[in-house]
């Protein structure tokens, strides 16, 4: 079994299913929408092998609390840090907090290699298994071979693997991006501060929360559109040329999971959040003028609905 929050992209759970695991969805915390340690503790069984936290929107999960909840078990703590490269938790960097951490470098992420990602681990043996897995499981180190005297050409497969190699040219792109990561994160933080200030007094929306111990990487700026108006506001902003998005449909709502027997209602915090969630444009190249246009369009969409309501009442 593996514990997973539903507020993530489907791959966090689907990869576990592909390996034959049974996914158990555990709810998220209000405000940060990261895995709730109390929900994990309630879902733990003797069959639990992995607990996968997701750093939603770039805000780190509460790893100390998650770790404490796993005391006395053999479960591995996995961090899906697709959103949070460069973030810190209690002054410790994401990548050093869980037993295994996965990063995504998809083009929309805070750092890109055009496609692909990376893995970090605190256990060198686990990292070595990952290195082998990405290259079909091949073993070439003479000290590790079962038949070391076979010949200079010899290589062996001890555990099955796949071709998960990131091409060298994309690695070079990633290295150049890594040098710019600090500037990217600073730009995102500045834009988030501007959103926070501009939207502080706007009725009908709730701004993203954060914990005092976190320095988020701010991959997303997820607001909540209240009073059942998310669809209306989404359509109005898209019509105005603003690339808002919804991140994400709860994973257990996808038909592939519904067909496996997962039902709506099991994670009420995440599901309530989904019905109101709207991601506003956020990337280092976003100009202040464009950001102001986003804010104006959001205000207009909310105001238009109120005006129609008043007209209807009249």
Short mmCIF file of C-alpha atoms in Angstrom, two decimals:
data_model
loop_
_atom_site.label_atom_id
_atom_site.label_comp_id
_atom_site.label_asym_id
_atom_site.label_seq_id
_atom_site.Cartn_x
_atom_site.Cartn_y
_atom_site.Cartn_z
CA UNK A 1 0.00 0.00 0.00
CA UNK A 2 1.00 3.60 -0.52
CA UNK A 3 -0.52 6.77 0.94
CA UNK A 4 -1.02 9.63 -1.53
CA UNK A 5 -2.82 12.99 -1.37
CA UNK A 6 -5.43 13.51 -4.11
CA UNK A 7 -4.40 17.11 -4.74
CA UNK A 8 -1.71 16.35 -7.30
CA UNK A 9 -1.20 15.31 -10.89
CA UNK A 10 -2.35 11.75 -11.61
CA UNK A 11 1.21 10.43 -12.05
CA UNK A 12 1.88 10.55 -8.30
CA UNK A 13 -0.64 7.74 -7.87
CA UNK A 14 -0.66 6.04 -11.28
CA UNK A 15 3.02 5.10 -11.08
CA UNK A 16 2.30 3.24 -7.83
CA UNK A 17 -0.60 1.38 -9.43
CA UNK A 18 1.64 0.46 -12.38
CA UNK A 19 4.02 -1.20 -9.91
CA UNK A 20 1.21 -3.23 -8.39
CA UNK A 21 0.67 -1.15 -5.27
CA UNK A 22 -2.70 -0.34 -3.77
CA UNK A 23 -3.10 3.42 -3.47
CA UNK A 24 -4.77 4.77 -0.33
CA UNK A 25 -5.73 8.44 -0.65
CA UNK A 26 -5.27 10.58 2.46
CA UNK A 27 -6.68 14.09 2.76
CA UNK A 28 -4.78 17.37 2.71
CA UNK A 29 -4.40 20.19 5.20
CA UNK A 30 -6.46 23.36 4.88
CA UNK A 31 -4.52 26.40 3.62
CA UNK A 32 -1.45 24.60 2.24
CA UNK A 33 -3.28 21.65 0.58
CA UNK A 34 -0.35 19.37 1.40
CA UNK A 35 -0.65 15.89 2.90
CA UNK A 36 -2.27 15.96 6.35
CA UNK A 37 -0.13 14.00 8.86
CA UNK A 38 -3.24 13.16 10.90
CA UNK A 39 -4.93 11.70 7.83
CA UNK A 40 -1.82 9.64 7.11
CA UNK A 41 -1.76 8.27 10.66
CA UNK A 42 -5.42 7.29 10.35
CA UNK A 43 -4.75 5.48 7.06
CA UNK A 44 -1.58 3.62 8.10
CA UNK A 45 -1.69 -0.17 8.23
CA UNK A 46 0.93 -2.89 8.49
CA UNK A 47 0.81 -3.08 4.68
CA UNK A 48 1.84 0.54 4.15
CA UNK A 49 5.14 0.63 2.27
CA UNK A 50 5.32 4.23 1.03
CA UNK A 51 3.83 7.54 2.10
CA UNK A 52 4.06 10.09 -0.71
CA UNK A 53 3.80 13.76 0.21
CA UNK A 54 3.27 16.38 -2.50
CA UNK A 55 4.63 19.93 -2.16
CA UNK A 56 1.53 21.48 -3.71
CA UNK A 57 2.11 24.83 -5.45
CA UNK A 58 5.72 24.77 -4.17
CA UNK A 59 4.85 24.78 -0.45
CA UNK A 60 6.67 21.99 1.41
CA UNK A 61 4.60 19.43 3.28
CA UNK A 62 5.11 19.10 7.05
CA UNK A 63 7.89 16.53 6.83
CA UNK A 64 8.80 16.39 10.53
CA UNK A 65 5.20 15.60 11.44
CA UNK A 66 4.93 13.04 8.63
CA UNK A 67 8.18 11.41 9.74
CA UNK A 68 7.03 11.26 13.36
CA UNK A 69 3.83 9.53 12.25
CA UNK A 70 5.87 6.81 10.54
CA UNK A 71 7.95 5.98 13.63
CA UNK A 72 7.92 2.26 14.28
CA UNK A 73 7.02 1.40 10.69
CA UNK A 74 9.11 0.37 7.71
CA UNK A 75 7.33 2.80 5.40
CA UNK A 76 9.45 4.94 3.09
CA UNK A 77 8.72 8.68 3.09
CA UNK A 78 8.60 9.94 -0.50
CA UNK A 79 8.48 13.62 -1.48
CA UNK A 80 6.88 14.54 -4.78
CA UNK A 81 8.71 17.84 -5.17
CA UNK A 82 7.66 18.51 -8.76
CA UNK A 83 6.61 22.03 -7.71
CA UNK A 84 9.16 22.85 -5.04
CA UNK A 85 12.77 22.75 -6.19
CA UNK A 86 14.58 25.49 -4.26
CA UNK A 87 12.02 25.63 -1.45
CA UNK A 88 13.03 25.20 2.19
CA UNK A 89 11.35 23.62 5.22
CA UNK A 90 12.57 24.83 8.62
CA UNK A 91 15.68 26.16 6.82
CA UNK A 92 16.38 22.74 5.28
CA UNK A 93 16.22 22.35 1.50
CA UNK A 94 13.63 20.25 -0.28
CA UNK A 95 15.47 17.16 -1.45
CA UNK A 96 16.98 16.45 1.98
CA UNK A 97 13.70 16.01 3.90
CA UNK A 98 12.34 12.64 2.77
CA UNK A 99 13.92 9.25 2.12
CA UNK A 100 13.36 9.76 -1.59
CA UNK A 101 12.54 12.98 -3.45
CA UNK A 102 11.41 13.34 -7.05
CA UNK A 103 11.66 16.53 -9.10
CA UNK A 104 10.01 17.43 -12.40
CA UNK A 105 11.68 19.56 -15.06
CA UNK A 106 8.70 19.79 -17.43
CA UNK A 107 8.68 23.11 -19.38
CA UNK A 108 6.13 24.72 -17.05
CA UNK A 109 8.13 23.94 -13.90
CA UNK A 110 10.40 26.31 -11.96
CA UNK A 111 13.45 24.78 -13.63
CA UNK A 112 13.30 22.93 -16.93
CA UNK A 113 15.24 20.41 -18.98
CA UNK A 114 12.41 20.49 -21.58
CA UNK A 115 11.34 17.05 -20.33
CA UNK A 116 12.36 14.69 -17.55
CA UNK A 117 13.25 15.08 -13.90
CA UNK A 118 15.59 14.00 -11.13
CA UNK A 119 15.70 11.89 -7.98
CA UNK A 120 17.39 12.66 -4.67
CA UNK A 121 17.85 10.20 -1.79
CA UNK A 122 19.36 10.24 1.68
CA UNK A 123 20.44 6.58 1.41
CA UNK A 124 23.31 5.99 -1.07
CA UNK A 125 22.11 2.43 -1.69
CA UNK A 126 18.67 3.67 -2.71
CA UNK A 127 20.23 6.19 -5.06
CA UNK A 128 22.35 3.46 -6.63
CA UNK A 129 19.22 1.38 -7.27
CA UNK A 130 17.69 4.41 -8.97
CA UNK A 131 20.79 4.87 -11.12
CA UNK A 132 20.57 1.25 -12.25
CA UNK A 133 16.83 1.35 -12.80
CA UNK A 134 17.12 4.29 -15.22
CA UNK A 135 19.53 2.22 -17.36
CA UNK A 136 17.63 -1.07 -17.73
CA UNK A 137 19.03 -2.34 -14.41
CA UNK A 138 22.47 -2.92 -15.89
CA UNK A 139 25.34 -3.63 -13.47
CA UNK A 140 28.89 -3.07 -14.73
CA UNK A 141 30.91 -2.54 -11.52
CA UNK A 142 33.26 -5.55 -11.20
CA UNK A 143 32.77 -5.65 -7.43
CA UNK A 144 29.02 -6.10 -7.89
CA UNK A 145 28.98 -8.67 -10.69
CA UNK A 146 27.85 -12.20 -9.94
CA UNK A 147 30.26 -13.58 -12.57
CA UNK A 148 33.11 -11.05 -12.55
CA UNK A 149 35.53 -13.19 -14.60
CA UNK A 150 33.31 -13.54 -17.67
CA UNK A 151 35.20 -10.94 -19.70
CA UNK A 152 35.69 -7.23 -20.26
CA UNK A 153 32.41 -6.98 -22.15
CA UNK A 154 30.37 -8.45 -19.35
CA UNK A 155 27.35 -6.74 -17.78
CA UNK A 156 24.44 -8.13 -15.78
CA UNK A 157 20.85 -7.29 -14.86
CA UNK A 158 20.12 -7.98 -11.17
CA UNK A 159 16.81 -6.08 -10.98
CA UNK A 160 14.58 -5.08 -13.88
CA UNK A 161 14.84 -1.49 -15.00
CA UNK A 162 13.75 0.77 -17.85
CA UNK A 163 15.25 3.44 -20.07
CA UNK A 164 14.78 6.52 -17.92
CA UNK A 165 17.99 8.24 -19.00
CA UNK A 166 17.83 12.02 -19.38
CA UNK A 167 19.77 12.94 -22.56
CA UNK A 168 23.04 14.79 -22.00
CA UNK A 169 21.94 17.82 -24.03
CA UNK A 170 18.89 18.23 -21.77
CA UNK A 171 21.11 17.84 -18.70
CA UNK A 172 23.23 20.71 -20.02
CA UNK A 173 20.08 22.83 -20.29
CA UNK A 174 19.19 21.88 -16.72
CA UNK A 175 22.63 22.86 -15.42
CA UNK A 176 22.30 26.28 -17.03
CA UNK A 177 18.80 26.62 -15.55
CA UNK A 178 20.11 25.63 -12.11
CA UNK A 179 22.43 28.64 -12.13
CA UNK A 180 19.38 30.85 -12.70
CA UNK A 181 17.11 29.15 -10.16
CA UNK A 182 17.71 31.75 -7.45
CA UNK A 183 16.65 34.54 -9.79
CA UNK A 184 13.60 32.54 -10.91
CA UNK A 185 12.51 31.97 -7.30
CA UNK A 186 13.04 35.63 -6.37
CA UNK A 187 10.91 36.74 -9.32
CA UNK A 188 8.13 34.33 -8.34
CA UNK A 189 8.23 35.52 -4.71
CA UNK A 190 8.02 39.15 -5.83
CA UNK A 191 5.03 38.43 -8.06
CA UNK A 192 3.31 36.47 -5.26
CA UNK A 193 3.78 39.44 -2.91
CA UNK A 194 2.19 41.72 -5.55
CA UNK A 195 -0.75 39.33 -5.95
CA UNK A 196 -1.16 39.15 -2.18
CA UNK A 197 -1.30 42.95 -1.92
CA UNK A 198 -3.54 43.49 -4.94
CA UNK A 199 -6.08 40.83 -3.98
CA UNK A 200 -6.10 41.31 -0.20
CA UNK A 201 -9.39 43.23 -0.19
CA UNK A 202 -11.11 41.51 -3.12
CA UNK A 203 -14.36 39.92 -1.94
CA UNK A 204 -15.21 36.46 -3.14
CA UNK A 205 -11.71 34.97 -3.21
CA UNK A 206 -9.38 33.38 -0.68
CA UNK A 207 -5.62 33.66 -1.12
CA UNK A 208 -3.13 30.79 -0.72
CA UNK A 209 -1.93 30.11 2.81
CA UNK A 210 1.58 29.39 4.00
CA UNK A 211 3.28 28.27 7.18
CA UNK A 212 5.88 30.32 9.04
CA UNK A 213 8.40 27.48 8.71
CA UNK A 214 8.18 27.33 4.92
CA UNK A 215 9.88 29.26 2.17
CA UNK A 216 7.81 28.07 -0.80
CA UNK A 217 9.08 27.90 -4.35
CA UNK A 218 5.70 29.23 -5.63
CA UNK A 219 5.17 27.13 -8.72
CA UNK A 220 1.46 28.03 -8.63
CA UNK A 221 -0.58 30.88 -7.19
CA UNK A 222 -3.75 28.98 -6.23
CA UNK A 223 -6.71 31.09 -5.12
CA UNK A 224 -10.14 29.86 -4.06
CA UNK A 225 -13.14 31.42 -5.84
CA UNK A 226 -15.97 31.31 -3.33
CA UNK A 227 -19.76 31.03 -3.60
CA UNK A 228 -19.77 28.43 -6.37
CA UNK A 229 -18.44 30.88 -8.97
CA UNK A 230 -15.20 29.19 -10.05
CA UNK A 231 -16.50 27.97 -13.43
CA UNK A 232 -18.00 31.37 -14.22
CA UNK A 233 -14.79 33.21 -13.29
CA UNK A 234 -12.63 30.71 -15.19
CA UNK A 235 -14.70 31.12 -18.36
CA UNK A 236 -14.73 34.92 -18.09
CA UNK A 237 -10.97 35.17 -17.58
CA UNK A 238 -10.21 32.70 -20.39
CA UNK A 239 -12.50 34.74 -22.67
CA UNK A 240 -10.46 37.81 -21.69
CA UNK A 241 -7.25 36.07 -22.78
CA UNK A 242 -6.01 35.26 -19.27
CA UNK A 243 -4.47 31.77 -19.02
CA UNK A 244 -5.94 30.68 -15.70
CA UNK A 245 -5.98 26.97 -14.92
CA UNK A 246 -7.40 24.49 -12.39
CA UNK A 247 -4.83 22.35 -10.55
CA UNK A 248 -5.98 19.60 -10.07
CA UNK A 249 -8.99 17.35 -10.37
CA UNK A 250 -8.66 15.07 -7.33
CA UNK A 251 -6.79 12.01 -8.54
CA UNK A 252 -9.36 9.53 -7.24
CA UNK A 253 -12.04 11.25 -9.36
CA UNK A 254 -10.31 10.28 -12.62
CA UNK A 255 -12.26 7.57 -14.46
CA UNK A 256 -9.35 5.14 -14.26
CA UNK A 257 -9.50 5.29 -10.45
CA UNK A 258 -13.30 5.37 -10.37
CA UNK A 259 -13.24 2.18 -12.42
CA UNK A 260 -11.03 0.62 -9.73
CA UNK A 261 -13.67 1.38 -7.11
CA UNK A 262 -12.46 4.68 -5.65
CA UNK A 263 -15.33 6.95 -4.68
CA UNK A 264 -15.83 10.67 -4.27
CA UNK A 265 -16.22 11.98 -0.74
CA UNK A 266 -13.23 10.20 0.80
CA UNK A 267 -11.06 13.35 1.02
CA UNK A 268 -13.44 16.24 1.77
CA UNK A 269 -10.79 18.94 2.28
CA UNK A 270 -9.14 18.27 -1.07
CA UNK A 271 -12.46 17.87 -2.85
CA UNK A 272 -13.86 21.11 -1.44
CA UNK A 273 -10.69 22.91 -2.45
CA UNK A 274 -10.94 21.55 -6.00
CA UNK A 275 -14.44 22.99 -6.45
CA UNK A 276 -13.07 26.49 -5.77
CA UNK A 277 -9.45 26.30 -6.99
CA UNK A 278 -8.11 28.61 -9.69
CA UNK A 279 -4.44 29.13 -10.56
CA UNK A 280 -3.55 32.64 -11.68
CA UNK A 281 -0.70 33.11 -14.20
CA UNK A 282 2.68 32.98 -12.46
CA UNK A 283 6.09 32.72 -14.10
CA UNK A 284 9.34 34.73 -13.93
CA UNK A 285 8.65 36.42 -17.27
CA UNK A 286 5.28 37.79 -16.16
CA UNK A 287 5.47 41.59 -16.29
CA UNK A 288 3.85 43.78 -13.68
CA UNK A 289 1.61 45.22 -16.39
CA UNK A 290 0.41 41.74 -17.35
CA UNK A 291 -0.07 40.87 -13.70
CA UNK A 292 -2.17 44.01 -13.22
CA UNK A 293 -4.27 42.89 -16.21
CA UNK A 294 -4.83 39.53 -14.49
CA UNK A 295 -5.94 41.28 -11.30
CA UNK A 296 -8.26 43.61 -13.23
CA UNK A 297 -9.79 40.72 -15.16
CA UNK A 298 -10.40 38.78 -11.94
CA UNK A 299 -12.06 41.81 -10.36
CA UNK A 300 -14.18 42.36 -13.47
CA UNK A 301 -15.27 38.72 -13.56
CA UNK A 302 -16.31 38.80 -9.93
CA UNK A 303 -17.93 42.23 -10.27
CA UNK A 304 -19.88 41.27 -13.37
CA UNK A 305 -21.46 38.38 -11.53
CA UNK A 306 -22.47 40.60 -8.62
CA UNK A 307 -23.94 43.16 -11.01
CA UNK A 308 -26.04 40.49 -12.74
CA UNK A 309 -27.23 39.24 -9.37
CA UNK A 310 -28.33 42.74 -8.34
CA UNK A 311 -30.14 43.18 -11.66
CA UNK A 312 -31.93 39.89 -11.19
CA UNK A 313 -33.03 40.85 -7.69
CA UNK A 314 -34.26 44.23 -8.89
#
